[in-house]
């Protein structure tokens, strides 16, 4: 689905990512962990086309991405929920969701929000005409994820979706991610600080340190002591 090879990228002259390799298989949840400031957000911004590739390759479904703009990548099937959620506070839940559907090809767009969105996130149906800004942090996060998956992306990039969210909503989000990856074959890249949250829903995990992937393995098989070692502050 997505292959990254020998990637170098950063800001102006400062390279943050060096010789980075990663692979996200179809229909799998891949967790990305690492200490603060190691370059996790930088990586998703490069994948999304918000930052340029200095060297190396990113291949999405056999297409080599070089200079494609974020909206072109979105049309090819990638969606991004940035850290801090970025929903439209002055628009209602319904309006936010309808905007998410704009990413669909014109022929597939409709004014009906798919039922499955409300099956996964019931609170969004209960509060459909409330403004985004009036929702709690956990409700806003559900809206941000729903708005991203409403266009049926093939790859969903989530930057710390569980940050500052109460445990019951963290559980709900984990359950939904597992369901959409299994039922829809959606691939998910999940950036997280919480190792337990990643291990309980991801299939595979990568650890980023000093701009490189230093550990990778299936969650069922990976050595947890080694994971802790790389994440200890
Ligand atoms: N716009 C920018 N210009 C220059 N340097 C930046 C910019 N944004 C981030 N950086 C630097 O790039 C490095 C990686 O930052 P990044 O946000 O990718 O890390 P992160 O792993 O996502 O951190 P966190 O876990 O704290 O969110 C940091 O040293 C940061 O200071």
Short mmCIF file of N, CA and C in Angstrom, two decimals, residues 1-2 5 7 15 22 36-37 43 63 76 84 90-91 101 108 111 117 135 174 179 202 211 220 226:
data_model
loop_
_atom_site.label_atom_id
_atom_site.label_comp_id
_atom_site.label_asym_id
_atom_site.label_seq_id
_atom_site.Cartn_x
_atom_site.Cartn_y
_atom_site.Cartn_z
N UNK A 1 0.84 -1.22 0.00
CA UNK A 1 0.00 0.00 0.00
C UNK A 1 0.87 1.26 0.00
N UNK A 2 1.67 1.46 1.06
CA UNK A 2 2.60 2.62 1.09
C UNK A 2 4.00 2.12 1.45
N UNK A 5 11.19 4.61 1.25
CA UNK A 5 12.57 4.11 1.19
C UNK A 5 13.57 5.25 1.21
N UNK A 7 14.14 7.72 2.93
CA UNK A 7 13.56 9.07 2.95
C UNK A 7 14.41 10.04 3.77
N UNK A 15 17.70 18.62 8.27
CA UNK A 15 17.09 17.33 7.98
C UNK A 15 16.64 16.68 9.29
N UNK A 22 9.95 2.46 5.73
CA UNK A 22 8.71 2.06 6.39
C UNK A 22 7.77 1.46 5.34
N UNK A 36 9.31 12.60 22.22
CA UNK A 36 8.93 13.92 21.72
C UNK A 36 10.00 14.47 20.77
N UNK A 37 9.55 15.04 19.67
CA UNK A 37 10.46 15.76 18.79
C UNK A 37 11.33 14.88 17.87
N UNK A 43 7.05 13.26 9.57
CA UNK A 43 6.86 12.15 8.64
C UNK A 43 5.46 12.17 8.03
N UNK A 63 2.32 4.13 -7.20
CA UNK A 63 2.60 5.44 -7.80
C UNK A 63 3.69 6.10 -6.97
N UNK A 76 -6.26 10.62 -4.35
CA UNK A 76 -5.80 9.24 -4.61
C UNK A 76 -6.11 8.31 -3.44
N UNK A 84 -4.47 17.89 17.34
CA UNK A 84 -5.27 19.06 17.68
C UNK A 84 -6.59 19.14 16.92
N UNK A 90 -17.31 26.66 13.93
CA UNK A 90 -18.55 27.42 13.71
C UNK A 90 -19.56 26.64 12.87
N UNK A 91 -19.15 25.49 12.39
CA UNK A 91 -20.09 24.67 11.59
C UNK A 91 -20.64 23.54 12.46
N UNK A 101 -17.20 14.93 2.85
CA UNK A 101 -17.62 14.18 1.65
C UNK A 101 -17.18 14.87 0.36
N UNK A 108 -19.94 10.36 -6.66
CA UNK A 108 -20.19 9.55 -5.46
C UNK A 108 -20.70 10.40 -4.30
N UNK A 111 -26.04 14.05 -0.26
CA UNK A 111 -26.29 14.90 0.90
C UNK A 111 -26.66 14.02 2.10
N UNK A 117 -21.36 5.83 9.68
CA UNK A 117 -20.67 6.86 10.48
C UNK A 117 -21.35 6.96 11.85
N UNK A 135 -18.62 21.10 21.23
CA UNK A 135 -18.44 19.70 21.63
C UNK A 135 -17.27 19.55 22.59
N UNK A 174 -10.37 3.20 19.55
CA UNK A 174 -9.60 1.98 19.21
C UNK A 174 -10.50 0.95 18.54
N UNK A 179 -12.38 -1.90 13.58
CA UNK A 179 -13.50 -2.26 12.70
C UNK A 179 -13.27 -1.75 11.28
N UNK A 202 -3.13 -1.98 17.28
CA UNK A 202 -2.34 -2.03 16.04
C UNK A 202 -1.92 -3.47 15.71
N UNK A 211 15.41 10.39 13.68
CA UNK A 211 15.12 10.46 12.24
C UNK A 211 15.11 9.14 11.49
N UNK A 220 2.11 -8.73 18.17
CA UNK A 220 2.04 -10.02 18.88
C UNK A 220 3.42 -10.57 19.20
N UNK A 226 12.20 -4.12 24.89
CA UNK A 226 12.96 -3.34 23.92
C UNK A 226 12.20 -2.05 23.54
#
